[in-house]
């Protein structure tokens, strides 16, 4: 296991994109503070300095790269497993957010570096750990482990636990382990009626749930559709 830690960096994902050629598979890069942290669709990820776990994991292994459609969900599932150790029941908001009591506790950004082929994947995660106050414009205020656990947690121990769980679950991915029955029980959106952008058109949809191939089945305007990440974004 190779770990790199920065007190301050622009973005751990950007660091790996710029340096992946010189780093080993499964290199784990974390930071106390990111000046340009990003979520999906280039949204800013705001985090108090030193309070949260901000990291990126480098994937260079072909057997994992070919499973890229599942890696965000496997990463979210790994976090859900670790949160159980703190007595926190979390849910997966497909494909890349983790919610606790209807409030976001973590987000995941999966990026690929592509030249003639996919050179590597980078799994970026931002997890609210000890932050207790959140400033900014939110549709719904986020939460954190400390808020749900009712006390601060050891950030380094949490990081070690999550890395070990991710490492174990990625090993299972290599072995073609079937995660579906375990993951589907944490489906946050299942049976909800929500507004979403589907292929850039706003629709009111009913979410039917995560499918076995980890696409999302939805119903709208009498149509049943299976969607991949990138084809839909939610307004909740």
GROMACS .gro file of C-alpha atoms in nm:
model
  236
    1UNK     CA    1   0.000   0.000   0.000
    2UNK     CA    2   0.144   0.336  -0.102
    3UNK     CA    3  -0.001   0.643   0.067
    4UNK     CA    4   0.073   1.009   0.004
    5UNK     CA    5  -0.065   1.287   0.222
    6UNK     CA    6  -0.071   1.662   0.168
    7UNK     CA    7  -0.167   1.934   0.412
    8UNK     CA    8  -0.296   2.142   0.120
    9UNK     CA    9  -0.338   2.060  -0.248
   10UNK     CA   10  -0.554   2.187  -0.530
   11UNK     CA   11  -0.716   1.846  -0.590
   12UNK     CA   12  -0.608   1.490  -0.513
   13UNK     CA   13  -0.775   1.375  -0.837
   14UNK     CA   14  -0.579   1.632  -1.034
   15UNK     CA   15  -0.255   1.526  -0.864
   16UNK     CA   16  -0.309   1.166  -0.973
   17UNK     CA   17  -0.407   1.267  -1.326
   18UNK     CA   18  -0.081   1.460  -1.356
   19UNK     CA   19   0.142   1.193  -1.196
   20UNK     CA   20  -0.016   0.852  -1.258
   21UNK     CA   21   0.271   0.739  -1.484
   22UNK     CA   22   0.513   0.752  -1.189
   23UNK     CA   23   0.286   0.597  -0.923
   24UNK     CA   24   0.189   0.243  -0.833
   25UNK     CA   25  -0.152   0.087  -0.875
   26UNK     CA   26  -0.367   0.144  -0.561
   27UNK     CA   27  -0.176   0.458  -0.458
   28UNK     CA   28  -0.391   0.643  -0.203
   29UNK     CA   29  -0.355   1.023  -0.194
   30UNK     CA   30  -0.523   1.223   0.082
   31UNK     CA   31  -0.523   1.586   0.192
   32UNK     CA   32  -0.628   1.799   0.488
   33UNK     CA   33  -0.756   2.065   0.250
   34UNK     CA   34  -0.829   2.090  -0.122
   35UNK     CA   35  -0.838   2.440  -0.270
   36UNK     CA   36  -1.013   2.318  -0.587
   37UNK     CA   37  -1.201   2.007  -0.478
   38UNK     CA   38  -1.462   1.894  -0.729
   39UNK     CA   39  -1.768   1.676  -0.745
   40UNK     CA   40  -1.965   1.561  -1.047
   41UNK     CA   41  -2.036   1.815  -1.321
   42UNK     CA   42  -1.746   2.027  -1.189
   43UNK     CA   43  -1.937   2.128  -0.876
   44UNK     CA   44  -1.717   2.263  -0.598
   45UNK     CA   45  -1.662   2.038  -0.296
   46UNK     CA   46  -1.633   2.261   0.012
   47UNK     CA   47  -1.460   2.119   0.318
   48UNK     CA   48  -1.320   2.265   0.639
   49UNK     CA   49  -0.943   2.229   0.673
   50UNK     CA   50  -0.846   1.911   0.858
   51UNK     CA   51  -1.200   1.803   0.946
   52UNK     CA   52  -1.279   1.559   0.668
   53UNK     CA   53  -1.137   1.274   0.462
   54UNK     CA   54  -1.054   1.389   0.110
   55UNK     CA   55  -0.872   1.134  -0.100
   56UNK     CA   56  -0.821   0.976  -0.439
   57UNK     CA   57  -0.729   0.618  -0.525
   58UNK     CA   58  -0.533   0.530  -0.838
   59UNK     CA   59  -0.646   0.226  -1.040
   60UNK     CA   60  -0.403   0.111  -1.312
   61UNK     CA   61  -0.493  -0.257  -1.318
   62UNK     CA   62  -0.667  -0.377  -1.635
   63UNK     CA   63  -0.897  -0.618  -1.451
   64UNK     CA   64  -1.038  -0.326  -1.249
   65UNK     CA   65  -1.038  -0.070  -1.531
   66UNK     CA   66  -1.271  -0.292  -1.734
   67UNK     CA   67  -1.516  -0.283  -1.439
   68UNK     CA   68  -1.528   0.097  -1.438
   69UNK     CA   69  -1.910   0.111  -1.442
   70UNK     CA   70  -1.924  -0.052  -1.098
   71UNK     CA   71  -1.641   0.122  -0.915
   72UNK     CA   72  -1.831   0.428  -0.788
   73UNK     CA   73  -2.100   0.204  -0.644
   74UNK     CA   74  -1.846  -0.037  -0.490
   75UNK     CA   75  -1.668   0.261  -0.334
   76UNK     CA   76  -1.994   0.392  -0.186
   77UNK     CA   77  -2.078   0.045  -0.058
   78UNK     CA   78  -1.734   0.023   0.109
   79UNK     CA   79  -1.803   0.348   0.294
   80UNK     CA   80  -2.146   0.224   0.401
   81UNK     CA   81  -1.979  -0.084   0.550
   82UNK     CA   82  -1.732   0.128   0.749
   83UNK     CA   83  -2.006   0.362   0.874
   84UNK     CA   84  -2.179   0.059   1.026
   85UNK     CA   85  -1.879   0.030   1.261
   86UNK     CA   86  -1.988   0.367   1.403
   87UNK     CA   87  -2.350   0.262   1.432
   88UNK     CA   88  -2.448   0.477   1.133
   89UNK     CA   89  -2.699   0.340   0.882
   90UNK     CA   90  -2.628   0.492   0.542
   91UNK     CA   91  -2.783   0.464   0.197
   92UNK     CA   92  -2.645   0.475  -0.157
   93UNK     CA   93  -2.788   0.747  -0.379
   94UNK     CA   94  -2.707   0.603  -0.719
   95UNK     CA   95  -2.446   0.622  -0.855
   96UNK     CA   96  -2.204   0.808  -0.634
   97UNK     CA   97  -2.342   0.971  -0.319
   98UNK     CA   98  -2.391   0.837   0.032
   99UNK     CA   99  -2.678   0.967   0.246
  100UNK     CA  100  -2.761   0.938   0.615
  101UNK     CA  101  -3.106   1.040   0.740
  102UNK     CA  102  -3.180   1.208   0.404
  103UNK     CA  103  -2.863   1.419   0.420
  104UNK     CA  104  -2.549   1.379   0.213
  105UNK     CA  105  -2.243   1.256   0.399
  106UNK     CA  106  -2.012   1.174   0.107
  107UNK     CA  107  -1.966   1.211  -0.267
  108UNK     CA  108  -1.760   1.016  -0.516
  109UNK     CA  109  -1.602   1.130  -0.843
  110UNK     CA  110  -1.472   0.866  -1.083
  111UNK     CA  111  -1.246   0.996  -1.361
  112UNK     CA  112  -1.052   0.827  -1.638
  113UNK     CA  113  -0.727   0.928  -1.803
  114UNK     CA  114  -0.757   0.830  -2.169
  115UNK     CA  115  -0.498   0.844  -2.445
  116UNK     CA  116  -0.532   0.570  -2.706
  117UNK     CA  117  -0.701   0.366  -2.432
  118UNK     CA  118  -0.797   0.414  -2.068
  119UNK     CA  119  -0.462   0.455  -1.893
  120UNK     CA  120  -0.602   0.463  -1.541
  121UNK     CA  121  -0.907   0.535  -1.331
  122UNK     CA  122  -0.913   0.769  -1.034
  123UNK     CA  123  -1.169   0.725  -0.757
  124UNK     CA  124  -1.206   1.051  -0.565
  125UNK     CA  125  -1.403   1.062  -0.239
  126UNK     CA  126  -1.499   1.347  -0.011
  127UNK     CA  127  -1.639   1.232   0.324
  128UNK     CA  128  -1.771   1.465   0.593
  129UNK     CA  129  -1.608   1.330   0.906
  130UNK     CA  130  -1.569   1.586   1.187
  131UNK     CA  131  -1.718   1.896   1.026
  132UNK     CA  132  -2.024   2.018   1.217
  133UNK     CA  133  -2.126   2.338   1.039
  134UNK     CA  134  -2.184   2.381   0.667
  135UNK     CA  135  -2.198   2.718   0.497
  136UNK     CA  136  -2.315   2.777   0.144
  137UNK     CA  137  -2.617   2.722  -0.077
  138UNK     CA  138  -2.753   2.372  -0.027
  139UNK     CA  139  -3.090   2.231  -0.122
  140UNK     CA  140  -3.048   2.027   0.196
  141UNK     CA  141  -2.775   2.070   0.457
  142UNK     CA  142  -2.516   1.790   0.457
  143UNK     CA  143  -2.430   1.582   0.761
  144UNK     CA  144  -2.111   1.425   0.896
  145UNK     CA  145  -1.995   1.124   1.092
  146UNK     CA  146  -1.941   1.340   1.400
  147UNK     CA  147  -2.295   1.480   1.381
  148UNK     CA  148  -2.446   1.133   1.347
  149UNK     CA  149  -2.208   0.961   1.591
  150UNK     CA  150  -2.241   1.245   1.844
  151UNK     CA  151  -1.865   1.280   1.887
  152UNK     CA  152  -1.550   1.340   1.685
  153UNK     CA  153  -1.376   1.038   1.537
  154UNK     CA  154  -1.009   0.958   1.485
  155UNK     CA  155  -0.959   1.067   1.125
  156UNK     CA  156  -0.648   0.857   1.068
  157UNK     CA  157  -0.811   0.541   1.205
  158UNK     CA  158  -1.115   0.604   0.986
  159UNK     CA  159  -0.890   0.645   0.681
  160UNK     CA  160  -0.712   0.314   0.757
  161UNK     CA  161  -1.045   0.133   0.799
  162UNK     CA  162  -1.187   0.270   0.474
  163UNK     CA  163  -0.873   0.195   0.272
  164UNK     CA  164  -0.869  -0.164   0.402
  165UNK     CA  165  -1.237  -0.210   0.316
  166UNK     CA  166  -1.192  -0.064  -0.032
  167UNK     CA  167  -0.889  -0.285  -0.089
  168UNK     CA  168  -1.085  -0.594   0.018
  169UNK     CA  169  -1.386  -0.509  -0.199
  170UNK     CA  170  -1.171  -0.434  -0.505
  171UNK     CA  171  -1.010  -0.774  -0.456
  172UNK     CA  172  -1.361  -0.922  -0.469
  173UNK     CA  173  -1.428  -0.729  -0.792
  174UNK     CA  174  -1.122  -0.897  -0.945
  175UNK     CA  175  -1.270  -1.232  -0.839
  176UNK     CA  176  -1.610  -1.151  -0.998
  177UNK     CA  177  -1.788  -1.143  -0.662
  178UNK     CA  178  -2.161  -1.066  -0.693
  179UNK     CA  179  -2.225  -0.759  -0.478
  180UNK     CA  180  -2.578  -0.701  -0.604
  181UNK     CA  181  -2.785  -0.852  -0.322
  182UNK     CA  182  -2.579  -0.665  -0.063
  183UNK     CA  183  -2.583  -0.331  -0.242
  184UNK     CA  184  -2.948  -0.322  -0.349
  185UNK     CA  185  -3.069  -0.314   0.013
  186UNK     CA  186  -2.911   0.033   0.048
  187UNK     CA  187  -3.086   0.185  -0.257
  188UNK     CA  188  -3.182   0.537  -0.140
  189UNK     CA  189  -3.387   0.631  -0.446
  190UNK     CA  190  -3.592   0.313  -0.491
  191UNK     CA  191  -3.968   0.382  -0.526
  192UNK     CA  192  -3.922   0.759  -0.498
  193UNK     CA  193  -4.084   1.006  -0.735
  194UNK     CA  194  -3.838   1.283  -0.815
  195UNK     CA  195  -3.746   1.536  -1.080
  196UNK     CA  196  -3.440   1.460  -1.290
  197UNK     CA  197  -3.262   1.563  -1.607
  198UNK     CA  198  -3.262   1.268  -1.846
  199UNK     CA  199  -3.040   1.328  -2.148
  200UNK     CA  200  -3.076   1.703  -2.077
  201UNK     CA  201  -3.458   1.697  -2.055
  202UNK     CA  202  -3.635   1.760  -1.725
  203UNK     CA  203  -3.870   1.476  -1.630
  204UNK     CA  204  -4.072   1.369  -1.329
  205UNK     CA  205  -3.974   1.007  -1.278
  206UNK     CA  206  -4.038   0.713  -1.052
  207UNK     CA  207  -3.720   0.530  -0.960
  208UNK     CA  208  -3.773   0.154  -0.986
  209UNK     CA  209  -3.431   0.071  -0.847
  210UNK     CA  210  -3.075  -0.036  -0.914
  211UNK     CA  211  -3.047  -0.317  -1.166
  212UNK     CA  212  -2.814  -0.616  -1.153
  213UNK     CA  213  -2.576  -0.451  -1.401
  214UNK     CA  214  -2.580  -0.142  -1.172
  215UNK     CA  215  -2.774   0.072  -1.417
  216UNK     CA  216  -3.081   0.252  -1.279
  217UNK     CA  217  -3.432   0.154  -1.388
  218UNK     CA  218  -3.678   0.445  -1.400
  219UNK     CA  219  -4.030   0.507  -1.528
  220UNK     CA  220  -4.155   0.830  -1.687
  221UNK     CA  221  -4.427   0.920  -1.937
  222UNK     CA  222  -4.521   0.554  -1.966
  223UNK     CA  223  -4.165   0.459  -2.056
  224UNK     CA  224  -3.942   0.224  -1.859
  225UNK     CA  225  -3.578   0.310  -1.913
  226UNK     CA  226  -3.244   0.174  -1.787
  227UNK     CA  227  -2.996   0.456  -1.746
  228UNK     CA  228  -2.621   0.469  -1.701
  229UNK     CA  229  -2.430   0.724  -1.498
  230UNK     CA  230  -2.400   1.043  -1.704
  231UNK     CA  231  -2.743   1.004  -1.864
  232UNK     CA  232  -2.933   1.137  -1.561
  233UNK     CA  233  -2.888   1.391  -1.281
  234UNK     CA  234  -3.125   1.443  -0.990
  235UNK     CA  235  -3.281   1.754  -0.838
  236UNK     CA  236  -3.316   1.643  -0.475
   0.00000   0.00000   0.00000
